[in-house]
C-alpha cells in the first residue's frame, strides 16, 4: 500500500482545464457598472494582459501551459499525493483518505500555480510591474516569488493588521524583491482618503484591492494581479486536480468525495474541476460528490446572497454574480486570513446554486481541533485555511465508519502552517473564539448595495 504517490516531472500536465464550456448554465457575465452591460474586454486591458482576458472568457476546454511556466512549476510540481494512513487509523475509519500536498511550493501554498502564470503573461506583453493586495500574506508572497523569477517588479498592498501582526510573510516578499506597503496607505487617493477619516484604519482585503487597482490604472506599464475568484486564476489551479487524477489512477483509486476550503474558491476549483469534468462528460467511475468548506465567521456560500456585487470595497471592479456577504463586509478577526473574502468565484457559486456542489461552514475552534489531530497523526502542520477542509474530511470519515462503508476521500492540503504558529499558540492556550457572522449584517449590507444599484435586479442574468 503506497503512502506517497509521486509522478515524474514529464507527467506534469501540458494543459489546464477550463470549466466554462462544461457549466450546467451559461455563466452570468461580469457587468460594467457604468454601462450596465457585460463588460467589454478592452476595458479590462487597463489592468490585465490580453492573454489573461482571453482565458477569462475562453470557451476552449484545454489551454496549453507555456513551456516557460512548466519549467518553473517543475521546481516543486508534480506535488505528492499522500495517503493519510495515520489519520485513518486514529479515526478507525474504513475510508481511504488522500491529500494533495500543495505546501511543497517555495511560498508554501497552491497560490504560485497562478502567480507564475500571471507573471509570465504580463512579461510577454511588456508589463514591468504588477500590483496586488494580500491579507495574511500568502498571495503577496506567491506573486513576489513569481514576478521575481521573471524579473518583474511587484508592489503589494498588505492589509494593515496583518502587516503588523505577521512580519514573516512581509520579510519573505521583500526577500523576493517585492515592495510591501501596509494598506490603507498614502500611495493612493483612496488610501489617503481613508487615512484622513481614520488614521488607525485596520484595513481589509476589499480596501487593499481598491488601492492595488488604483495604482495599476494610474501608472504606465503596470498591471494588477488577482490571486483568486477570477476564471483564469481557477484555470491555472487545475494542475492540482489533473495531477491528482493521474496519481489516483496509478493506484486504481477514484474519489467518492472531493473536499476543499474556500476563500475565493481557486484551490478547491483547481482540485475538483477535473473530477467535475469526468462527471459531466460521463467519464467518472463513481457519482463523485464535491464539498466546499468555509468559516462561520465569513460564511459566503452558506449564508451569502446570490447576486451581482463588486469585488472590492471602493466599487472599482466590474460586478460579478456570486454569493456575497456584501462588498463593505468587515471580517471578524479569525486566523484563517485566506478565507476572509466577501465573495467567491462565480463558477463555483453557480455550481453551489445549482446544487451540484455542497457547502459547509465551521467555527474556528472545531477547525483547529481537526488541524491539530491531523498534525499529530500525519506530522504536517496545516495552514489554518486547510484546517476547514480537514474538519469536513474527518466528519466524512466518521460517517463512513458509522455506516460501515468504504469511501475514498480526496482533499487538497492547500498550504503548510509553519508561518501561522501564532494561531496555533492561541489554539493551544485556549484563546480561540468560535466566531459566527450574523445574518442581519449580510442583509444590511445587501440592502445598501441595492440602494446604490437598484437596476441590478432587472439584469437578465
Ligand atoms: C489563500 C489560501 C486559501 C484560500 O484561497 P482560495 O482561492 O479559495 O483557494 C486556502 N488555503 C491557503 C493555504 C491559502 O493560502
Coordinates of C-alpha atoms and ligand atoms in Angstrom, one line a residue:
X1 CA 0.0 0.0 0.0
X2 CA 1.5 3.3 -1.1
X3 CA 1.7 6.2 1.3
X4 CA 3.2 8.7 -1.1
X5 CA 2.1 8.7 -4.7
X6 CA 4.5 10.5 -7.0
X7 CA 4.6 11.5 -10.7
X8 CA 7.6 12.0 -12.9
X9 CA 8.4 15.6 -14.0
X10 CA 7.4 14.6 -17.5
X11 CA 3.9 13.7 -16.3
X12 CA 3.3 17.4 -15.3
X13 CA 0.1 18.4 -17.2
X14 CA 0.6 20.1 -20.6
X15 CA -2.8 21.9 -20.5
X16 CA -5.0 23.5 -17.9
X17 CA -8.7 22.5 -17.8
X18 CA -11.2 25.3 -18.4
X19 CA -14.6 24.6 -16.8
X20 CA -16.6 27.3 -18.7
X21 CA -17.8 25.1 -21.6
X22 CA -19.0 22.4 -19.1
X23 CA -21.1 24.5 -16.8
X24 CA -24.8 23.5 -16.4
X25 CA -25.8 27.0 -17.5
X26 CA -24.0 29.9 -19.2
X27 CA -22.1 31.9 -16.6
X28 CA -23.7 35.3 -15.9
X29 CA -21.2 37.8 -17.4
X30 CA -19.3 40.4 -15.4
X31 CA -21.2 43.7 -15.6
X32 CA -19.8 47.1 -16.2
X33 CA -21.5 49.4 -13.6
X34 CA -21.2 52.4 -15.9
X35 CA -22.9 50.9 -18.9
X36 CA -24.9 48.3 -17.1
X37 CA -23.9 45.9 -19.9
X38 CA -21.5 43.0 -19.9
X39 CA -18.0 44.4 -19.6
X40 CA -16.1 45.0 -22.8
X41 CA -12.8 43.1 -22.9
X42 CA -10.9 46.2 -24.0
X43 CA -11.9 47.9 -20.7
X44 CA -10.1 45.2 -18.8
X45 CA -6.9 45.9 -20.7
X46 CA -6.3 48.8 -18.4
X47 CA -5.2 46.3 -15.7
X48 CA -4.9 42.8 -17.3
X49 CA -2.8 41.4 -20.2
X50 CA -4.8 40.4 -23.3
X51 CA -4.0 36.7 -22.9
X52 CA -5.4 36.5 -19.4
X53 CA -8.6 38.3 -20.6
X54 CA -8.8 35.8 -23.4
X55 CA -8.5 33.0 -20.9
X56 CA -11.1 34.6 -18.6
X57 CA -13.7 34.4 -21.3
X58 CA -12.5 31.4 -23.3
X59 CA -14.8 28.5 -24.3
X60 CA -11.8 26.2 -25.1
X61 CA -11.8 23.3 -22.8
X62 CA -8.0 22.8 -22.7
X63 CA -5.5 25.7 -22.6
X64 CA -1.8 24.8 -23.2
X65 CA 0.6 25.6 -20.3
X66 CA 3.6 27.6 -21.8
X67 CA 7.0 25.8 -21.5
X68 CA 8.4 28.7 -19.5
X69 CA 5.7 28.2 -16.9
X70 CA 6.1 24.4 -16.8
X71 CA 9.8 24.9 -16.3
X72 CA 9.2 26.9 -13.1
X73 CA 6.4 24.5 -12.0
X74 CA 9.0 21.8 -12.1
X75 CA 10.7 23.4 -9.1
X76 CA 8.0 21.8 -6.9
X77 CA 5.5 20.1 -9.3
X78 CA 4.1 17.5 -9.6
X79 CA 3.3 17.7 -5.9
X80 CA 3.0 14.5 -3.9
X81 CA -0.4 12.9 -3.2
X82 CA -0.3 11.3 0.3
X83 CA -2.5 8.6 1.8
X84 CA -3.4 9.8 5.3
X85 CA -2.9 6.4 6.9
X86 CA -2.1 7.9 10.4
X87 CA -5.4 9.9 10.4
X88 CA -7.4 6.9 9.1
X89 CA -6.0 4.7 11.9
X90 CA -6.7 7.4 14.6
X91 CA -10.3 7.6 13.4
X92 CA -10.7 3.8 12.9
X93 CA -12.4 4.5 9.7
X94 CA -12.9 2.3 6.7
X95 CA -12.5 5.4 4.5
X96 CA -9.3 5.9 2.5
X97 CA -8.1 9.5 2.7
X98 CA -5.8 11.1 0.2
X99 CA -4.4 14.7 0.2
X100 CA -2.7 16.7 -2.5
X101 CA 0.2 18.4 -0.8
X102 CA 0.4 22.0 -2.1
X103 CA 2.5 23.0 0.8
X104 CA 5.5 21.9 -1.2
X105 CA 5.8 25.1 -3.3
X106 CA 8.5 27.6 -2.3
X107 CA 6.0 30.1 -0.8
X108 CA 4.2 27.1 0.8
X109 CA 0.8 27.1 -0.8
X110 CA -1.1 26.4 -4.0
X111 CA -1.0 30.1 -4.9
X112 CA 2.1 30.2 -7.1
X113 CA 0.4 27.9 -9.6
X114 CA -1.3 31.0 -10.9
X115 CA 1.2 33.6 -9.7
X116 CA 3.9 32.2 -12.0
X117 CA 1.5 32.0 -15.0
X118 CA 0.2 35.6 -14.5
X119 CA 3.8 37.0 -14.2
X120 CA 4.7 35.2 -17.4
X121 CA 1.8 36.5 -19.5
X122 CA 2.4 40.1 -18.2
X123 CA 6.1 39.9 -19.0
X124 CA 5.3 38.7 -22.5
X125 CA 3.1 41.7 -23.1
X126 CA 5.7 44.2 -22.0
X127 CA 4.5 44.9 -18.5
X128 CA 7.2 45.9 -16.0
X129 CA 5.4 46.0 -12.7
X130 CA 2.5 44.1 -11.0
X131 CA 0.4 45.4 -8.1
X132 CA -1.7 43.3 -5.8
X133 CA -3.3 43.0 -2.4
X134 CA -2.7 40.5 0.3
X135 CA -4.4 39.6 3.5
X136 CA -2.3 37.2 5.6
X137 CA 0.5 37.4 3.0
X138 CA 0.1 34.1 1.2
X139 CA -0.9 35.6 -2.1
X140 CA 1.6 38.5 -1.8
X141 CA 4.4 36.1 -1.2
X142 CA 3.3 33.9 -4.1
X143 CA 3.2 36.8 -6.5
X144 CA 6.6 38.1 -5.2
X145 CA 8.0 34.7 -5.9
X146 CA 6.6 34.6 -9.5
X147 CA 7.5 38.1 -10.5
X148 CA 11.0 37.9 -9.1
X149 CA 11.8 34.8 -11.2
X150 CA 10.7 36.6 -14.4
X151 CA 12.4 39.9 -13.4
X152 CA 9.2 41.9 -13.0
X153 CA 8.7 44.5 -10.2
X154 CA 5.9 43.8 -7.7
X155 CA 4.0 46.2 -5.3
X156 CA 2.0 44.5 -2.6
X157 CA -0.7 46.3 -0.6
X158 CA -0.9 44.3 2.6
X159 CA -3.9 44.7 5.0
X160 CA -2.5 46.8 7.8
X161 CA -3.5 44.5 10.7
X162 CA -1.8 41.6 9.0
X163 CA 1.2 43.7 8.1
X164 CA 1.7 44.5 11.8
X165 CA 0.9 41.0 13.2
X166 CA 2.6 38.9 10.5
X167 CA 6.1 40.2 9.8
X168 CA 7.4 36.9 8.4
X169 CA 5.4 36.9 5.3
X170 CA 6.4 40.5 4.7
X171 CA 10.1 39.5 5.0
X172 CA 9.6 36.7 2.5
X173 CA 8.1 39.1 0.0
X174 CA 11.0 41.6 0.4
X175 CA 13.5 38.8 0.1
X176 CA 11.9 38.1 -3.3
X177 CA 12.3 41.8 -4.1
X178 CA 8.7 43.0 -3.7
X179 CA 7.8 46.4 -2.4
X180 CA 5.4 45.8 0.5
X181 CA 3.2 48.6 2.0
X182 CA 0.5 48.5 4.7
X183 CA -3.0 49.3 3.4
X184 CA -4.7 51.7 3.7
X185 CA -1.6 53.6 2.5
X186 CA -0.7 57.1 1.5
X187 CA 0.3 55.9 -2.0
X188 CA -3.3 56.1 -3.5
X189 CA -6.0 58.7 -3.4
X190 CA -8.4 56.1 -1.9
X191 CA -5.9 55.2 0.8
X192 CA -5.2 58.8 1.7
X193 CA -9.0 59.5 1.9
X194 CA -9.5 56.6 4.3
X195 CA -6.5 57.6 6.5
X196 CA -7.8 61.1 6.8
X197 CA -11.1 59.8 8.1
X198 CA -9.3 57.3 10.5
X199 CA -5.5 57.1 10.8
X200 CA -5.9 53.8 12.6
X201 CA -8.0 52.1 9.9
X202 CA -7.0 48.4 10.2
X203 CA -7.6 47.8 6.5
X204 CA -9.4 44.9 4.7
X205 CA -8.9 42.8 1.6
X206 CA -11.5 44.9 -0.2
X207 CA -9.7 48.2 0.6
X208 CA -6.3 46.7 -0.4
X209 CA -7.8 45.5 -3.8
X210 CA -9.1 49.1 -4.4
X211 CA -5.6 50.5 -3.7
X212 CA -3.8 48.0 -5.9
X213 CA -6.2 48.6 -8.8
X214 CA -5.9 52.4 -8.5
X215 CA -2.1 52.1 -8.6
X216 CA -2.2 49.9 -11.7
X217 CA -4.7 52.2 -13.5
X218 CA -2.7 55.3 -12.8
X219 CA 0.7 54.0 -13.9
X220 CA 2.3 53.1 -17.2
X221 CA 3.4 49.5 -17.9
X222 CA 1.7 48.5 -14.6
X223 CA -0.9 45.8 -14.3
X224 CA -2.9 44.4 -11.5
X225 CA -3.0 40.8 -10.5
X226 CA -5.6 38.9 -8.5
X227 CA -4.9 35.6 -6.6
X228 CA -8.4 34.0 -6.6
X229 CA -12.0 34.4 -7.8
X230 CA -11.5 35.1 -11.5
X231 CA -11.9 32.3 -14.1
X232 CA -8.2 32.5 -15.3
X233 CA -7.0 32.0 -11.7
X234 CA -9.1 28.9 -11.2
X235 CA -8.0 27.7 -14.6
X236 CA -4.3 27.8 -13.6
X237 CA -5.1 25.9 -10.4
X238 CA -6.4 22.9 -12.3
X239 CA -2.9 21.4 -12.4
X240 CA -3.7 20.1 -8.9
X241 CA -6.7 18.1 -9.9
X242 CA -5.2 16.9 -13.2
X243 CA -2.2 15.6 -11.3
X244 CA -4.3 14.1 -8.6
X245 CA -6.4 12.2 -11.1
X246 CA -3.3 10.6 -12.6
X247 CA -1.9 9.8 -9.2
X248 CA -5.1 8.1 -8.1
X249 CA -5.4 6.3 -11.4
X250 CA -1.9 4.9 -10.9
X251 CA -3.1 3.0 -7.8
X252 CA -6.6 2.1 -9.1
X253 CA -8.5 4.6 -7.0
X254 CA -11.2 7.2 -7.7
X255 CA -12.7 9.6 -5.2
X256 CA -16.3 9.3 -3.8
X257 CA -15.9 12.8 -2.4
X258 CA -13.6 15.7 -3.1
X259 CA -13.2 18.3 -0.4
X260 CA -11.5 21.7 -0.1
X261 CA -11.6 25.0 1.7
X262 CA -12.8 28.1 0.0
X263 CA -11.6 31.7 0.4
X264 CA -12.2 32.9 -3.2
X265 CA -12.5 29.3 -4.5
X266 CA -9.4 28.9 -6.6
X267 CA -7.7 26.0 -4.9
X268 CA -10.9 24.0 -4.5
X269 CA -11.9 24.6 -8.1
X270 CA -8.4 23.6 -9.1
X271 CA -8.6 20.3 -7.4
X272 CA -12.2 19.5 -8.1
X273 CA -13.0 20.8 -11.6
X274 CA -11.1 18.0 -13.4
X275 CA -13.3 15.5 -11.5
X276 CA -16.4 17.6 -12.3
X277 CA -15.3 17.3 -15.9
X278 CA -15.4 13.5 -15.6
X279 CA -18.8 13.7 -14.0
X280 CA -20.5 16.0 -16.6
X281 CA -18.9 14.1 -19.6
X282 CA -19.9 10.7 -18.2
X283 CA -16.3 9.6 -17.6
X284 CA -16.5 9.4 -13.8
X285 CA -16.2 6.0 -12.3
X286 CA -18.4 7.0 -9.4
X287 CA -21.0 9.6 -8.7
X288 CA -18.5 11.8 -7.1
X289 CA -19.6 14.5 -4.6
X290 CA -18.0 17.9 -4.0
X291 CA -17.9 19.6 -0.6
X292 CA -16.7 23.2 -0.2
X293 CA -15.9 24.4 3.3
X294 CA -15.6 27.9 4.8
X295 CA -15.5 29.7 8.2
X296 CA -18.8 30.5 10.1
X297 CA -17.0 33.9 10.5
X298 CA -17.1 34.5 6.8
X299 CA -19.9 32.2 5.5
X300 CA -20.1 33.3 1.9
X301 CA -21.5 30.2 0.3
X302 CA -23.8 29.1 3.2
X303 CA -25.2 32.5 4.3
X304 CA -24.4 34.9 1.5
X305 CA -26.9 36.2 -1.1
X306 CA -26.5 35.1 -4.8
X307 CA -26.4 38.4 -6.6
X308 CA -24.2 40.8 -8.5
X309 CA -21.7 42.6 -6.3
X310 CA -18.4 44.4 -6.5
X311 CA -15.1 42.6 -5.9
X312 CA -13.7 45.4 -3.8
X313 CA -14.7 48.0 -1.2
X314 CA -14.3 51.1 -3.3
X315 CA -16.7 49.8 -6.1
X316 CA -14.0 49.9 -8.8
X317 CA -14.3 46.4 -10.1
X318 CA -16.9 45.1 -12.5
X319 CA -19.9 43.4 -10.9
X320 CA -19.7 39.7 -10.5
X321 CA -22.6 37.3 -10.0
X322 CA -21.7 35.4 -6.9
X323 CA -22.6 34.5 -3.3
X324 CA -21.7 37.6 -1.3
X325 CA -21.7 38.9 2.2
X326 CA -21.7 42.5 0.8
X327 CA -18.6 44.3 -0.5
X328 CA -18.5 46.5 2.6
X329 CA -18.1 43.4 4.7
X330 CA -15.6 43.7 7.6
X331 CA -14.3 40.3 8.6
X332 CA -14.1 39.2 12.2
X333 CA -10.5 38.6 13.4
X334 CA -10.2 34.9 12.7
X335 CA -6.9 33.2 11.9
X336 CA -7.7 31.8 8.5
X337 CA -6.7 35.0 6.8
X338 CA -7.0 33.5 3.3
X339 CA -10.7 32.8 3.8
X340 CA -11.9 36.2 4.7
X341 CA -13.2 37.5 1.4
X342 CA -16.8 38.7 1.0
X343 CA -17.4 36.9 -2.3
X344 CA -16.4 33.7 -4.2
X345 CA -15.6 32.6 -7.7
X346 CA -18.6 33.0 -10.0
X347 CA -18.2 29.5 -11.5
X348 CA -18.1 27.8 -8.1
X349 CA -21.1 29.9 -6.9
X350 CA -23.1 28.7 -9.9
X351 CA -22.3 25.1 -9.1
X352 CA -23.4 25.6 -5.5
X353 CA -26.5 27.4 -6.6
X354 CA -27.4 24.5 -9.0
X355 CA -26.9 22.0 -6.1
X356 CA -24.0 20.2 -7.8
X357 CA -21.5 21.4 -5.1
X358 CA -22.3 21.2 -1.4
X359 CA -21.1 23.9 1.1
X360 CA -20.5 23.7 4.8
X361 CA -19.3 26.3 7.4
X362 CA -17.3 25.5 10.5
X363 CA -16.2 27.6 13.5
X364 CA -12.5 28.1 14.1
X365 CA -12.3 26.1 17.3
X366 CA -13.6 22.9 15.7
X367 CA -11.5 23.6 12.7
X368 CA -8.3 23.9 14.8
X369 CA -9.2 20.7 16.7
X370 CA -9.3 19.0 13.3
X371 CA -6.0 20.5 12.2
X372 CA -4.3 19.5 15.5
X373 CA -5.4 15.9 15.1
X374 CA -4.0 16.0 11.5
X375 CA -0.7 17.4 12.7
X376 CA -0.5 14.7 15.4
X377 CA -1.3 11.8 13.1
X378 CA 0.3 12.9 9.8
X379 CA 3.0 15.2 11.0
X380 CA 2.5 18.0 8.5
X381 CA 1.2 21.3 10.1
X382 CA -1.7 22.6 8.0
X383 CA -2.4 26.3 7.3
X384 CA -5.5 27.5 9.3
X385 CA -7.4 27.7 5.9
X386 CA -6.6 24.0 5.2
X387 CA -8.0 23.0 8.6
X388 CA -11.5 23.8 7.3
X389 CA -11.2 21.1 4.7
X390 CA -9.7 18.7 7.3
X391 CA -12.7 19.2 9.5
X392 CA -15.1 18.0 6.7
X393 CA -12.7 15.1 5.9
X394 CA -12.9 13.9 9.4
X395 CA -16.7 14.2 9.5
X396 CA -17.0 12.2 6.3
X397 CA -14.6 9.6 7.6
X398 CA -16.6 9.2 10.8
X399 CA -19.8 8.9 8.8
X400 CA -18.2 6.1 6.7
X401 CA -17.3 4.3 10.0
X402 CA -20.9 4.6 11.3
X403 CA -22.3 3.3 8.0
X404 CA -19.6 0.6 7.9
X405 CA -18.9 1.7 4.3
X406 CA -15.7 2.1 2.3
X407 CA -15.2 5.6 0.9
X408 CA -12.4 7.3 -0.9
X409 CA -11.9 10.9 0.2
X410 CA -9.7 13.4 -1.6
X411 CA -8.8 16.9 -0.4
X412 CA -6.2 19.5 -1.0
X413 CA -3.7 20.4 1.6
X414 CA -3.6 24.0 0.3
X415 CA -0.7 25.2 2.4
X416 CA 1.6 24.5 5.4
X417 CA 1.1 26.4 8.6
X418 CA 4.7 26.9 9.6
X419 CA 4.3 30.7 9.4
X420 CA 1.0 30.6 11.2
X421 CA 2.3 29.3 14.6
X422 CA 0.8 32.3 16.4
X423 CA -2.6 30.9 15.5
X424 CA -1.6 27.6 17.0
X425 CA -0.3 29.3 20.1
X426 CA -3.7 30.9 20.6
X427 CA -5.3 27.5 20.0
X428 CA -3.1 25.6 22.5
X429 CA -3.7 28.4 25.1
X430 CA -7.5 28.0 24.6
X431 CA -7.8 31.6 23.4
X432 CA -9.6 31.0 20.1
X433 CA -13.2 32.0 19.8
X434 CA -15.9 30.4 17.7
X435 CA -17.0 33.4 15.5
X436 CA -20.3 33.5 13.7
X437 CA -21.1 36.2 11.2
X438 CA -24.7 37.5 11.9
X439 CA -27.2 37.1 9.1
X440 CA -28.7 40.5 9.8
X441 CA -25.4 42.1 8.8
X442 CA -25.4 40.3 5.5
X443 CA -28.9 41.6 4.9
X444 CA -28.0 45.2 5.9
X445 CA -25.0 45.2 3.5
X446 CA -27.0 43.8 0.6
X447 CA -29.7 46.4 1.3
X448 CA -27.0 49.2 1.0
X449 CA -25.9 47.6 -2.3
X450 CA -29.5 47.5 -3.6
X451 CA -30.0 51.2 -2.7
X452 CA -26.8 52.1 -4.6
X453 CA -27.6 49.9 -7.6
X454 CA -31.3 49.4 -7.8
X455 CA -31.1 48.3 -11.5
X456 CA -29.1 45.2 -10.7
X457 CA -32.2 43.2 -10.0
X458 CA -33.5 43.9 -13.6
X459 CA -30.4 42.4 -15.2
X460 CA -31.4 39.4 -17.4
X461 CA -28.8 37.1 -16.0
Ligands
LIG1 C1 -5.3 31.7 0.0 C2 -5.4 30.4 0.6 C3 -6.6 29.7 0.6 C4 -7.9 30.2 0.0 O1 -7.9 30.7 -1.3 P1 -8.7 30.0 -2.5 O2 -8.6 30.9 -3.6 O3 -10.1 29.7 -2.0 O4 -8.0 28.8 -2.8 C5 -6.6 28.4 1.1 N1 -5.5 27.9 1.7 C6 -4.4 28.6 1.8 C7 -3.2 27.9 2.4 C8 -4.3 29.8 1.2 O5 -3.1 30.5 1.3

